[in-house]
Short mmCIF file of C-alpha atoms in Angstrom, two decimals:
data_model
loop_
_atom_site.label_atom_id
_atom_site.label_comp_id
_atom_site.label_asym_id
_atom_site.label_seq_id
_atom_site.Cartn_x
_atom_site.Cartn_y
_atom_site.Cartn_z
CA LEU A 288 286.32 57.91 165.90
CA PRO A 289 287.18 61.26 165.81
CA SER A 290 290.33 63.58 166.44
CA LYS A 291 289.20 66.60 167.90
CA ASP A 292 285.75 68.35 169.45
CA GLY A 293 286.09 71.62 169.00
CA ASN A 294 289.74 72.65 170.98
CA VAL A 295 290.10 69.14 172.65
CA ARG A 296 291.89 66.44 171.11
CA ILE A 297 290.99 62.83 171.47
CA ARG A 298 293.89 60.33 170.66
CA TRP A 299 293.30 57.02 170.19
CA ASN A 300 293.99 53.22 172.08
CA SER A 301 293.35 50.22 170.94
CA SER A 302 293.07 47.23 173.57
CA ASP A 303 293.94 44.49 170.66
CA ILE A 304 294.41 46.52 167.44
CA ASN A 305 294.40 43.42 164.99
CA THR A 306 290.67 43.56 165.72
CA ILE A 307 290.05 47.57 166.25
CA ASP A 308 293.24 50.22 165.65
CA LYS A 309 293.93 53.92 165.93
CA ASN A 310 291.62 54.93 164.25
CA GLY A 311 288.66 53.05 164.44
CA PHE A 312 289.26 50.84 162.18
CA CYS A 313 287.20 47.09 162.20
CA ASN A 314 289.27 44.02 160.57
CA TYR A 315 286.70 41.12 160.21
CA VAL A 316 287.21 38.36 163.06
CA SER A 317 286.22 34.35 163.75
CA GLU A 318 283.93 34.75 166.37
CA ASP A 319 282.14 38.24 168.27
CA THR A 320 284.96 40.30 169.95
CA PHE A 321 285.06 42.89 172.65
CA VAL A 322 287.20 45.52 172.65
CA THR A 323 288.64 48.27 175.45
CA LEU A 324 289.41 51.68 173.63
CA THR A 325 290.92 54.12 175.34
CA ALA A 326 290.21 58.15 174.25
CA ASN A 327 293.08 60.31 175.98
CA PHE A 328 291.37 63.71 177.34
CA SER A 329 293.10 67.22 175.61
CA ILE A 330 293.23 71.10 176.25
CA LYS A 331 295.69 72.96 176.01
CA THR A 332 294.93 76.78 177.16
CA GLU A 333 296.82 79.64 177.88
CA PHE A 334 298.13 78.87 180.90
CA ASP A 335 296.94 74.92 181.42
CA LEU A 336 297.30 71.30 179.53
CA TYR A 337 294.22 69.75 180.60
CA GLN A 338 293.81 65.70 179.85
CA GLU A 339 291.18 62.81 180.92
CA ASP A 340 291.04 59.28 179.90
CA LYS A 341 287.40 57.22 179.48
CA THR A 342 287.60 53.73 178.48
CA TYR A 343 284.81 52.25 175.91
CA GLU A 344 284.13 48.86 176.53
CA VAL A 345 283.46 47.15 172.78
CA LYS A 346 281.63 44.09 171.13
CA VAL A 347 283.15 43.72 168.08
CA THR A 348 280.40 41.69 166.41
CA LYS A 349 281.34 38.30 163.68
CA TRP A 350 280.24 39.58 160.43
CA ASP A 351 276.75 37.74 158.65
CA ALA A 352 277.11 34.89 156.12
CA LEU A 353 276.03 37.33 153.36
CA THR A 354 278.24 39.89 154.46
CA ARG A 355 280.88 38.09 153.82
CA TYR A 356 280.10 36.34 150.16
CA ASP A 357 279.44 39.57 149.18
CA LYS A 358 283.31 40.82 150.27
CA GLU A 359 285.05 37.63 148.38
CA TYR A 360 282.72 38.44 145.50
CA GLU A 361 284.44 42.33 145.28
CA LYS A 362 287.46 39.45 145.15
CA ILE A 363 287.21 37.83 142.72
CA GLN A 364 287.87 38.89 139.20
CA ILE A 365 287.20 36.27 136.54
CA PRO A 366 288.01 37.55 132.54
CA SER A 367 284.90 37.20 130.30
CA SER A 368 287.36 35.21 127.44
CA VAL A 369 289.80 33.39 127.91
CA SER A 370 292.83 30.97 125.62
CA TYR A 371 294.45 30.19 128.86
CA ASP A 372 293.80 28.51 132.49
CA LEU A 373 291.79 29.80 134.74
CA ASN A 374 293.23 30.43 138.41
CA LEU A 375 290.13 30.48 139.98
CA PRO A 376 289.99 30.96 143.97
CA LEU A 377 289.16 27.77 145.72
CA ASN A 378 290.98 29.64 149.39
CA LEU A 379 288.88 31.94 150.42
CA ASP A 380 289.01 34.16 153.09
CA TYR A 381 286.19 35.82 156.06
CA ASP A 382 285.72 32.11 156.98
CA VAL A 383 284.17 31.64 153.06
CA LYS A 384 284.39 28.23 151.40
CA CYS A 385 283.83 27.83 147.37
CA LYS A 386 282.42 25.24 145.24
CA TRP A 387 283.08 25.91 141.39
CA GLU A 388 280.70 24.11 138.53
CA SER A 389 281.01 24.57 135.41
CA ASP A 390 278.07 23.44 132.49
CA ASN A 391 281.13 22.33 130.04
CA ASN A 392 283.89 19.96 131.96
CA ASP A 393 284.75 19.43 127.84
CA VAL A 394 285.65 22.97 127.42
CA ILE A 395 286.31 24.39 131.05
CA ASN A 396 286.96 21.83 133.84
CA ASN A 397 285.54 22.85 138.18
CA ILE A 398 289.12 23.49 138.56
CA GLY A 399 289.77 26.26 136.47
CA LYS A 400 291.55 23.67 133.53
CA VAL A 401 290.60 24.68 130.29
CA PHE A 402 290.41 23.52 126.96
CA ARG A 403 289.70 24.79 123.83
CA LYS A 404 288.42 23.06 120.85
CA GLU A 405 287.64 24.88 117.18
CA ASN A 406 285.88 27.30 117.32
CA ASP A 407 284.48 29.45 120.18
CA THR A 408 282.35 28.30 123.14
CA LEU A 409 280.73 30.31 125.74
CA VAL A 410 280.83 28.07 129.39
CA THR A 411 278.94 29.39 132.59
CA LEU A 412 280.73 29.44 135.60
CA LYS A 413 279.04 29.11 138.93
CA LEU A 414 280.72 29.78 141.87
CA VAL A 415 278.77 28.76 145.41
CA LEU A 416 279.21 30.15 148.96
CA TYR A 417 279.13 28.90 151.61
CA CYS A 418 279.82 29.14 155.36
CA ASP A 419 280.46 25.89 157.90
CA ASP A 420 277.60 28.55 160.65
CA SER A 421 275.11 29.27 158.16
CA TYR A 422 272.50 27.61 155.64
CA ASP A 423 272.90 30.26 153.73
CA THR A 424 274.14 30.02 150.30
CA LYS A 425 274.55 32.60 147.63
CA GLU A 426 276.22 31.70 143.45
CA TYR A 427 277.12 33.86 140.78
CA THR A 428 278.10 32.64 137.83
CA TYR A 429 280.09 34.16 134.98
CA GLU A 430 279.27 33.60 131.56
CA ILE A 431 283.18 32.94 130.11
CA LEU A 432 283.22 32.58 125.98
CA VAL A 433 286.47 30.28 125.51
CA LEU A 434 288.36 31.26 122.41
CA LYS A 435 289.12 29.00 119.43
CA SER A 436 292.55 26.96 119.49
CA SER A 437 294.70 28.52 117.26
CA SER A 438 297.30 26.00 116.87
CA PHE A 439 296.65 24.12 113.59
CA LEU A 440 298.28 22.78 111.15
CA PHE A 441 298.44 21.97 107.49
CA LEU A 442 300.28 21.80 104.29
CA THR A 443 299.76 24.87 101.34
CA THR A 444 301.21 22.83 99.26
CA PRO A 445 304.03 19.79 99.10
CA SER A 446 306.71 22.13 101.00
CA THR A 447 304.93 24.57 103.08
CA LEU A 448 304.28 23.83 106.17
CA ILE A 449 302.19 25.80 108.59
CA VAL A 450 302.46 24.68 111.92
CA ASP A 451 299.93 27.68 113.41
CA SER A 452 299.23 31.47 112.28
CA ARG A 453 302.77 32.88 113.54
CA VAL A 454 304.61 29.68 112.40
CA LYS A 455 305.67 28.91 109.05
CA PHE A 456 308.19 26.42 107.75
CA GLU A 457 308.76 25.82 103.57
CA ASN A 458 310.79 23.95 101.91
CA ILE A 459 309.69 20.97 103.83
CA SER A 460 311.37 17.50 102.58
CA SER A 461 310.56 14.95 105.14
CA SER A 462 307.77 13.78 105.87
CA PHE A 463 305.09 14.00 109.13
CA GLU A 464 302.85 12.75 111.83
CA THR A 465 299.80 14.35 113.13
CA ASN A 466 298.16 12.09 116.10
#
């Protein structure tokens, strides 16, 4: 909203600051909403101050489904490689719902649980966004490299056990069982 027009100063007020604030920023609305904006015009002369208020009725419309999908997609950050469980967003804003689909549930399941394998594995996750009030859906795909498991257990000598690349036990005299 403009704050000045030549020598005229303009101050704004909104009947619903959660929908449109005094700077004119509109928030998402789940249904079309009417808001009254009041502009206070003032001009100061050498001898006097003149003021006048004018009201404007503004209709804030609900975003279409595709706009809401794009807004949600902008917020989602999925790494290109992982060695840990993903925190897949399930609760979204703007009345948008989602469904995740993995092309390899043995490595990443549909809720983001990661099952590391002996080798690096490329998994495609598909995100499907939809709304109850629209037939439109939008799909996004993510290619994620699940890094191989770094945990391994082997004996290097009869008395040395390496559990993973960071832990080494030497002079072992006990016996071990692995599952």
